XYZ file of C-alpha atoms in Angstrom:
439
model
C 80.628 181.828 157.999
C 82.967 183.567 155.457
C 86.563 184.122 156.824
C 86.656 188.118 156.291
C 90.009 188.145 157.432
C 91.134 186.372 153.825
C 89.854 189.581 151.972
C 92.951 192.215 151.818
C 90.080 195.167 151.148
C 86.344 195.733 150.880
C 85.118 198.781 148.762
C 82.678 200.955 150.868
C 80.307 203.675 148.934
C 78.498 206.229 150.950
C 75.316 206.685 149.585
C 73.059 210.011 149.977
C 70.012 209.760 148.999
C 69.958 214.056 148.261
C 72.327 217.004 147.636
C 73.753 216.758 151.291
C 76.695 218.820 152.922
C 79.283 216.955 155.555
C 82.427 217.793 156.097
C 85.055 215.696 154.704
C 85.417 212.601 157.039
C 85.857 209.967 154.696
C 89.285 209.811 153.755
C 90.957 208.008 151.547
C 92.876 205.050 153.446
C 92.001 202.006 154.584
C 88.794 201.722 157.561
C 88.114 198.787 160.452
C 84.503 197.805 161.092
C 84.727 200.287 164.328
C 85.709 203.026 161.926
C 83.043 202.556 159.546
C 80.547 202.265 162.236
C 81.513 205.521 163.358
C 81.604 207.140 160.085
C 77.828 206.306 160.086
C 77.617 207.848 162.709
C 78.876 211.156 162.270
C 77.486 211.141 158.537
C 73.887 210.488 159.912
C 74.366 213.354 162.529
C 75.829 215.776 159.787
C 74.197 215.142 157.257
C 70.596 216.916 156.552
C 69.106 213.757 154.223
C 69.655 209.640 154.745
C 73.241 208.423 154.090
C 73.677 204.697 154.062
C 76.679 202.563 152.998
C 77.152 199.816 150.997
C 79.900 197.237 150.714
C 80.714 194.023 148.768
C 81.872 190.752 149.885
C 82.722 187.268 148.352
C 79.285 185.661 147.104
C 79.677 182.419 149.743
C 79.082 178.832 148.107
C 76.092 178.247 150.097
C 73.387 180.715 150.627
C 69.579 179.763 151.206
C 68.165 182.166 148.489
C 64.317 180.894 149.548
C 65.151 183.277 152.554
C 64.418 186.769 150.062
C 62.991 188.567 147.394
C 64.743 187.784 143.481
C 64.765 189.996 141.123
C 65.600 189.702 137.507
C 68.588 191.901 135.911
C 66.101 194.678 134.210
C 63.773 195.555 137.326
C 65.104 198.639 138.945
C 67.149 197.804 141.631
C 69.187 195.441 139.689
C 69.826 198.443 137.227
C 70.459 200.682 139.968
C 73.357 198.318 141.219
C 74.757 197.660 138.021
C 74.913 201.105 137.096
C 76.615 201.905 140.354
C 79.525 199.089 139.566
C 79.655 199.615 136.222
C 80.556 203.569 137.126
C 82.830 203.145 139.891
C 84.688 200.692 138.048
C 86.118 203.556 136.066
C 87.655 205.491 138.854
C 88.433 202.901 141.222
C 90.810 200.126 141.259
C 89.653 198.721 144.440
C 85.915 198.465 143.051
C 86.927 197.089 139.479
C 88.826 194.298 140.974
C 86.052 193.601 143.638
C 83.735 193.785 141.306
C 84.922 192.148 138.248
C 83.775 188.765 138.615
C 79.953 190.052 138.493
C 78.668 188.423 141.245
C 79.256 189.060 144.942
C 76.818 190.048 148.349
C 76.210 193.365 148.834
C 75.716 194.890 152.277
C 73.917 198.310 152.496
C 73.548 199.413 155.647
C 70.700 201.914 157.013
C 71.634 203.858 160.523
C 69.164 203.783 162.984
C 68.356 207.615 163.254
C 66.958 207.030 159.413
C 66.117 202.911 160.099
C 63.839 204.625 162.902
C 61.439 206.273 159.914
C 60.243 203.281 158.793
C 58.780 201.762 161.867
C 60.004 199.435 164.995
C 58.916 196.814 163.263
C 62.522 196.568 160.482
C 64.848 197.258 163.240
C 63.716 194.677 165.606
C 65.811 191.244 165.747
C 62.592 188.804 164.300
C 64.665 185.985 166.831
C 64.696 185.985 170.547
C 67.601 187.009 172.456
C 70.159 184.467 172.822
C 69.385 182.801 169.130
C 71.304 182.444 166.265
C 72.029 185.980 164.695
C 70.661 186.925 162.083
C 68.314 184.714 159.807
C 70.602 183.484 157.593
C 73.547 182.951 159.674
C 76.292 182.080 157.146
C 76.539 185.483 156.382
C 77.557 187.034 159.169
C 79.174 186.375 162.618
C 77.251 185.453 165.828
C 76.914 189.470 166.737
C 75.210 190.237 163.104
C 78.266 192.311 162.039
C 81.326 192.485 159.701
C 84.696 190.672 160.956
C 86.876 193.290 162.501
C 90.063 192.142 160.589
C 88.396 193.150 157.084
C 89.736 196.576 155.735
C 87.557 199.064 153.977
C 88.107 201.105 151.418
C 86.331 204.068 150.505
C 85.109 204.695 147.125
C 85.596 208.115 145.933
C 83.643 209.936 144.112
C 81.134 207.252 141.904
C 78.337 208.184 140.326
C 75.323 206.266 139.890
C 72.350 207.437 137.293
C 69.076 205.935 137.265
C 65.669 206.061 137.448
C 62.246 204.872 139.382
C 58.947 204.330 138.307
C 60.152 205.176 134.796
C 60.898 209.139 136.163
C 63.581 210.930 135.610
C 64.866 210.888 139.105
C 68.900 210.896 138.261
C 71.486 210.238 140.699
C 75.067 211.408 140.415
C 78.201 212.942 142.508
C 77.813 215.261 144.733
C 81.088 217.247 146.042
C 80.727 217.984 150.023
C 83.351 219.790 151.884
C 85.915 218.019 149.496
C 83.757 214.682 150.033
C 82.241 213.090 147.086
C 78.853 211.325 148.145
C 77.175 208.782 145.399
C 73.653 210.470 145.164
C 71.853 207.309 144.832
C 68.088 207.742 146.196
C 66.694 205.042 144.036
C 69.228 202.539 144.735
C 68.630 203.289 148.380
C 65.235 203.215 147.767
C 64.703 199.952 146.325
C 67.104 198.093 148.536
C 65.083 198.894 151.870
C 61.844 198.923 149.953
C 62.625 194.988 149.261
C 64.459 194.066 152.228
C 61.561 195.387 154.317
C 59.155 193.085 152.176
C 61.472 190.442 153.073
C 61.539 190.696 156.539
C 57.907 191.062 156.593
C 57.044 188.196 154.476
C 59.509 186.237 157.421
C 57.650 187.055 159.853
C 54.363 185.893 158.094
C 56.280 182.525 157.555
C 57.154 181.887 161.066
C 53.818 183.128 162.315
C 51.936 180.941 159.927
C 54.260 177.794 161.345
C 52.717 178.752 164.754
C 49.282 179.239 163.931
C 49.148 175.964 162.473
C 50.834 174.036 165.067
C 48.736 175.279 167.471
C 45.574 174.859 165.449
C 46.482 171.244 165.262
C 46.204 170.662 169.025
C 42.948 173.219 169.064
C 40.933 171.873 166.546
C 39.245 175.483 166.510
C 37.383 176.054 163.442
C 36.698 179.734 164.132
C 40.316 180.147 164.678
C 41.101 178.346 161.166
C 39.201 180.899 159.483
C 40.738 183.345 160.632
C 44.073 182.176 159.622
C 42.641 181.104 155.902
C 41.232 184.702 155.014
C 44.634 186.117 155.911
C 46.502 183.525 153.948
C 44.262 184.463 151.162
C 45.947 187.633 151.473
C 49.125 186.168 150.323
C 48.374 185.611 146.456
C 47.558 189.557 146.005
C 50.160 190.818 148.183
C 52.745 189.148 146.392
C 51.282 189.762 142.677
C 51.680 193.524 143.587
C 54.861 192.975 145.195
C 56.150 191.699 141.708
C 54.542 194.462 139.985
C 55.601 197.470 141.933
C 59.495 195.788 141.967
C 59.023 196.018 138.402
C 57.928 199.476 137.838
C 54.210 198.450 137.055
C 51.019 199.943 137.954
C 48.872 198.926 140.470
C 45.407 197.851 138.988
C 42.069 196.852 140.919
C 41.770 193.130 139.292
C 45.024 191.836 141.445
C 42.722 191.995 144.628
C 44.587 194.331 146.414
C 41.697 196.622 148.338
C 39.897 192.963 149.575
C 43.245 191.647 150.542
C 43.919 195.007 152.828
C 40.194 194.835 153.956
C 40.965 191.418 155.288
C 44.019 192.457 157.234
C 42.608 195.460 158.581
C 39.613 193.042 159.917
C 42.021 190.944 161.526
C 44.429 194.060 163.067
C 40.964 194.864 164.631
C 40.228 192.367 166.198
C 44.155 192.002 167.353
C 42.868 195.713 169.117
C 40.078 194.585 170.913
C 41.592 190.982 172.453
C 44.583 193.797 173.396
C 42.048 195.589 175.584
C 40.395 192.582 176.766
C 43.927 191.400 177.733
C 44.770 194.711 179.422
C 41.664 195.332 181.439
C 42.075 191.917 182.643
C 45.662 192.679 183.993
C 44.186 195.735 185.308
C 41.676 194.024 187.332
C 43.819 192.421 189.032
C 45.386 193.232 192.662
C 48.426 194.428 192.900
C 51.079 192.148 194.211
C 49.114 189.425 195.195
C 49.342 185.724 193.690
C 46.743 184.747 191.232
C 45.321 181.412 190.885
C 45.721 179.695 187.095
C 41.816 179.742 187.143
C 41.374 183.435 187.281
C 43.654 183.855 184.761
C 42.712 181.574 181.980
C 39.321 183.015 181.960
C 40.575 185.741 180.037
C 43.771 183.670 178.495
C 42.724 180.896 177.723
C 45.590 178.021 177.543
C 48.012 180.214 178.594
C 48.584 177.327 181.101
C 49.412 174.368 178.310
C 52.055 174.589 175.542
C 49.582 175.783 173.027
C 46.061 177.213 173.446
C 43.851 179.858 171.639
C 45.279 182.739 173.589
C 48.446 181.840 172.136
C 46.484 181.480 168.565
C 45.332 185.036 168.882
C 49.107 186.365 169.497
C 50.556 184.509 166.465
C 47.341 185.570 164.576
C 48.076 189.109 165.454
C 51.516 188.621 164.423
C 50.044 187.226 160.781
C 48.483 190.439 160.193
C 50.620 192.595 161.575
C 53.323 190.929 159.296
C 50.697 191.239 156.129
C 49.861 194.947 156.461
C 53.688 195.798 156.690
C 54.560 194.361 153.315
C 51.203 196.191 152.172
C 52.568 199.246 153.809
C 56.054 199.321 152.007
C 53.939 198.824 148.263
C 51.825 201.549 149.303
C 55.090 203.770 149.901
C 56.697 202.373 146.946
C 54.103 203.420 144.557
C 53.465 207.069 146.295
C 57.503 207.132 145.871
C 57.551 206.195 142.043
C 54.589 208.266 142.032
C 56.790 211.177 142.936
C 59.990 210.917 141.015
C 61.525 214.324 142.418
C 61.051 213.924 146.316
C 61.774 209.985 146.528
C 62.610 209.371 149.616
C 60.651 211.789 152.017
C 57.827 210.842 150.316
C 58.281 207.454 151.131
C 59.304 207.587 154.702
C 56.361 209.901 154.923
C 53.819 207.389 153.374
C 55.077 204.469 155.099
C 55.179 206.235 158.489
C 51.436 206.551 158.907
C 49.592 203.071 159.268
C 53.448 201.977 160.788
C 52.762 204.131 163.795
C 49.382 202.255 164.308
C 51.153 198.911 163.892
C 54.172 199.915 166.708
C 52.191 200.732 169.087
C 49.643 197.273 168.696
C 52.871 195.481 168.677
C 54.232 197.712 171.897
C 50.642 196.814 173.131
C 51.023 192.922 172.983
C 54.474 192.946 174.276
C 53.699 195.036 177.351
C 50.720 192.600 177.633
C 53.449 189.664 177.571
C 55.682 191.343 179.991
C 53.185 191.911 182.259
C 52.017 188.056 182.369
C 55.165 186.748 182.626
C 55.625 188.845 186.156
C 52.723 187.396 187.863
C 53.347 185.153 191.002
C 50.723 181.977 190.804
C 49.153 181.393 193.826
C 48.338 178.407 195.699
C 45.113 176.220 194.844
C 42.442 177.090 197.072
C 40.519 174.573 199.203
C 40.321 172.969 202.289
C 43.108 169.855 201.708
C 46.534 171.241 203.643
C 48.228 168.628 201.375
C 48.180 169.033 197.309
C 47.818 166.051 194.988
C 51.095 165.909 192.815
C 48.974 166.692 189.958
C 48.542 170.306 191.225
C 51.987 170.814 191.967
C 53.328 169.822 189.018
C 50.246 172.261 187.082
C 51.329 174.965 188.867
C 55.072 174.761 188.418
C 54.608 173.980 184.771
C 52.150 177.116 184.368
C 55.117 179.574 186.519
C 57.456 178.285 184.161
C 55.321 178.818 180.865
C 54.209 182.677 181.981
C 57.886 183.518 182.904
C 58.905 182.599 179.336
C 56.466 184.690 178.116
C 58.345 187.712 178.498
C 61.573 185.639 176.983
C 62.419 187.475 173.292
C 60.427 190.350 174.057
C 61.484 194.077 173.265
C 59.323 196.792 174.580
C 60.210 200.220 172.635
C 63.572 199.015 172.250
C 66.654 201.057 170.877
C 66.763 201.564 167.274
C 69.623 199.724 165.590
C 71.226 200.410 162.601
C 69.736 197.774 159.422
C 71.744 196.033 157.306
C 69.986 194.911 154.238
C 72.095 191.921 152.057
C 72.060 191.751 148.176
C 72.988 188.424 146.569
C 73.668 189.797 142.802
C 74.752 186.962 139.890
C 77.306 187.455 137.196
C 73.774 188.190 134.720
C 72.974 191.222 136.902
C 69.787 189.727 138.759
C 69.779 189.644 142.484
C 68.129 188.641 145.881
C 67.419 190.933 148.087
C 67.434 189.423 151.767
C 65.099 190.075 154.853
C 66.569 193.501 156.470
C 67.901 192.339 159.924
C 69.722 194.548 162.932
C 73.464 195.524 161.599
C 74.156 194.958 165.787
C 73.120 191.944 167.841
């Protein structure tokens, strides 16, 4: 964990991503972590277009850079940052001295009333409650957030030019109510664009850990196919990943269209075991125990530690993790499509098939809730006294539905999202999985 508290000051820019007006609340001294959390605040509920902020830290000695996305120092979001450090240099002190070394981790952090526009599925902790926060840990502190005792320091009126998709979508100062905002859509842009890839591509790791645990004990080959064609997925999805991070164009020989046939394929068959799974719950009576029978006709192994209904919700979590990523390229490239109206375009783009995905998501978890309130009743039969066998079955299967529900967030809160920036003294960078700013 770095020691914050060793830092005298940490440069903050405010970031619109538009010609926005807000009345001066910045100031000019020194800001806690409350402070700045508040300034988010008011500058989200002021403010008429998405204002983020972005801060810079010590690079730490260790960091597990497998964990995100690198980029090299000429794709756009690399530019976008040095341009932004190279500017503010000029008329800041603080920000020349933080950033004169070249390298250091960059924070940018989305509030939730604009984190909410791109879908439940960024803002959700990918960990279950009581886990270690965050994914990379080292970063920041057990609660996901900056150390209190750190001071920062507003940067005043930086500018930051650049461009997206080869456009001429500039960036630059804006005055508001004696408040100078960094007009930075593309930087903005590109840093949740790849975080949100990130995070995605994190969840398809875990998922396919799961799926292939489970398939182990299973031996199902139906089940392995399923899990093959969406890992054939992976090779396309990432080739146009690289390109669209890149400013390329998106051509049909990278496989692209099959790849999203695939996952949509998979997605619909995630619907229909969802309204198996729901009629089933239906079906039953109110209140009343149910015997383990009953219910693993419709879940089947929901009683052992693996078992193909637990298959189906990691393989629903495979492709629900795939057509995210494919979601973000497909707002990426309307966005660079679209120089002049960057970001509502993508929000806009990326807010259609995410809808669909929340609410399959909202589906499954509702589905897990549910199970994991069910009372098991007591094997039927004649025999007033039950072998040991049955008792222990039945307390191991109360045990195993109860921590079903464990983890699970059911149209939870929006939280603000803090997406992390490891940048080199060359200029290239790693752009982290986009995690909850607040455990």
């Amino acid at each position: 964990m770095i020691d914050y508290s060793k830092k005298a000051t940490v440069p903050v820019w405010t970031l619109a991503t538009g010609d926005v007006r807000v009345p001066a609340v910045t100031g000019d001294g020194p800001m806690t972590a409350e402070r700045l959390g508040e300034l988010r605040n008011v500058l989200t509920a002021l403010a008429d277009r998405p204002i983020a902020t972005l801060e810079v830290h010590p690079l730490p000695d260790k960091l597990d850079r497998g964990q995100g996305i690198s980029l090299d120092a000429v794709s756009p979001l690399a530019q976008h940052l040095s341009q932004l450090i190279r500017q503010s240099a000029h008329g800041s002190a603080t920000a020349a001295k933080a950033t004169a070394a070249g390298e250091g981790l960059y924070r940018m952090v989305v509030p939730a009333k604009v984190a909410a526009q791109f879908g439940q599925g960024i803002v959700r902790s990918m960990v279950p409650k009581g886990a270690a926060g965050g994914i990379y840990g080292d970063l920041v502190n057990s609660t996901g957030t900056i150390a209190a005792k750190a001071r920062f320091v507003p940067v005043q009126g930086a500018a930051a030019a650049g461009t997206v998709g080869g456009a001429g979508a500039t960036a630059g100062a804006a005055a508001v109510g004696g408040t100078v905002l960094t007009v930075a859509a593309p930087l903005v842009l590109m840093a949740v664009a790849v975080g949100m890839s990130a995070h995605a591509d994190r969840r398809r790791q875990q998922a396919v850990e799961h799926i292939t645990e489970l398939l182990e004990q299973l031996q199902a080959d139906k089940l392995e196919d399923e899990q093959s064609a969406l890992n054939g997925c992976r090779a396309a999805i990432d080739k146009a990943t690289a390109i669209l991070l890149d400013q390329g164009k998106l051509g049909v020989s990278l496989g692209l269209d099959s790849a999203v046939h695939t996952i949509d394929t998979a997605l619909s068959k995630a619907d229909l075991r969802l309204s198996r799974w729901r009629s089933a719950l239906d079906k039953l009576p109110d209140g009343e125990p149910v015997e383990i029978g009953t219910l693993t006709e419709t879940f089947p192994g929901v009683d052992d530690q693996g078992g193909t209904f637990r298959a189906h919700l990691e393989l629903a979590a495979l492709a629900i993790a795939l057509k995210r990523r494919v979601n973000v390229l497909q707002a990426v490239e309307h966005a660079q499509s679209e120089p002049d109206n960057l970001f509502e375009n993508f929000t806009r783009a990326l807010r259609r098939d995410e809808q669909r995905l929340d609410e399959l998501e909202a589906g499954i978890a509702g589905v897990l809730v549910r199970l994991s309130a069910l009372e098991l009743a007591r094997p039927s039969g004649l025999r007033p006294v039950f072998t040991t066998g049955e008792v222990d079955r039945l307390m191991r299967t109360a045990h195993r539905l109860h921590r079903l529900g464990d983890g699970v967030s059911v149209n939870g809160r929006p939280t603000d999202v803090a997406i992390e920036i490891a940048r080199d003294r060359d200029g290239s960078v790693v752009v982290f999985p986009a995690l909850p700013a607040e455990a």
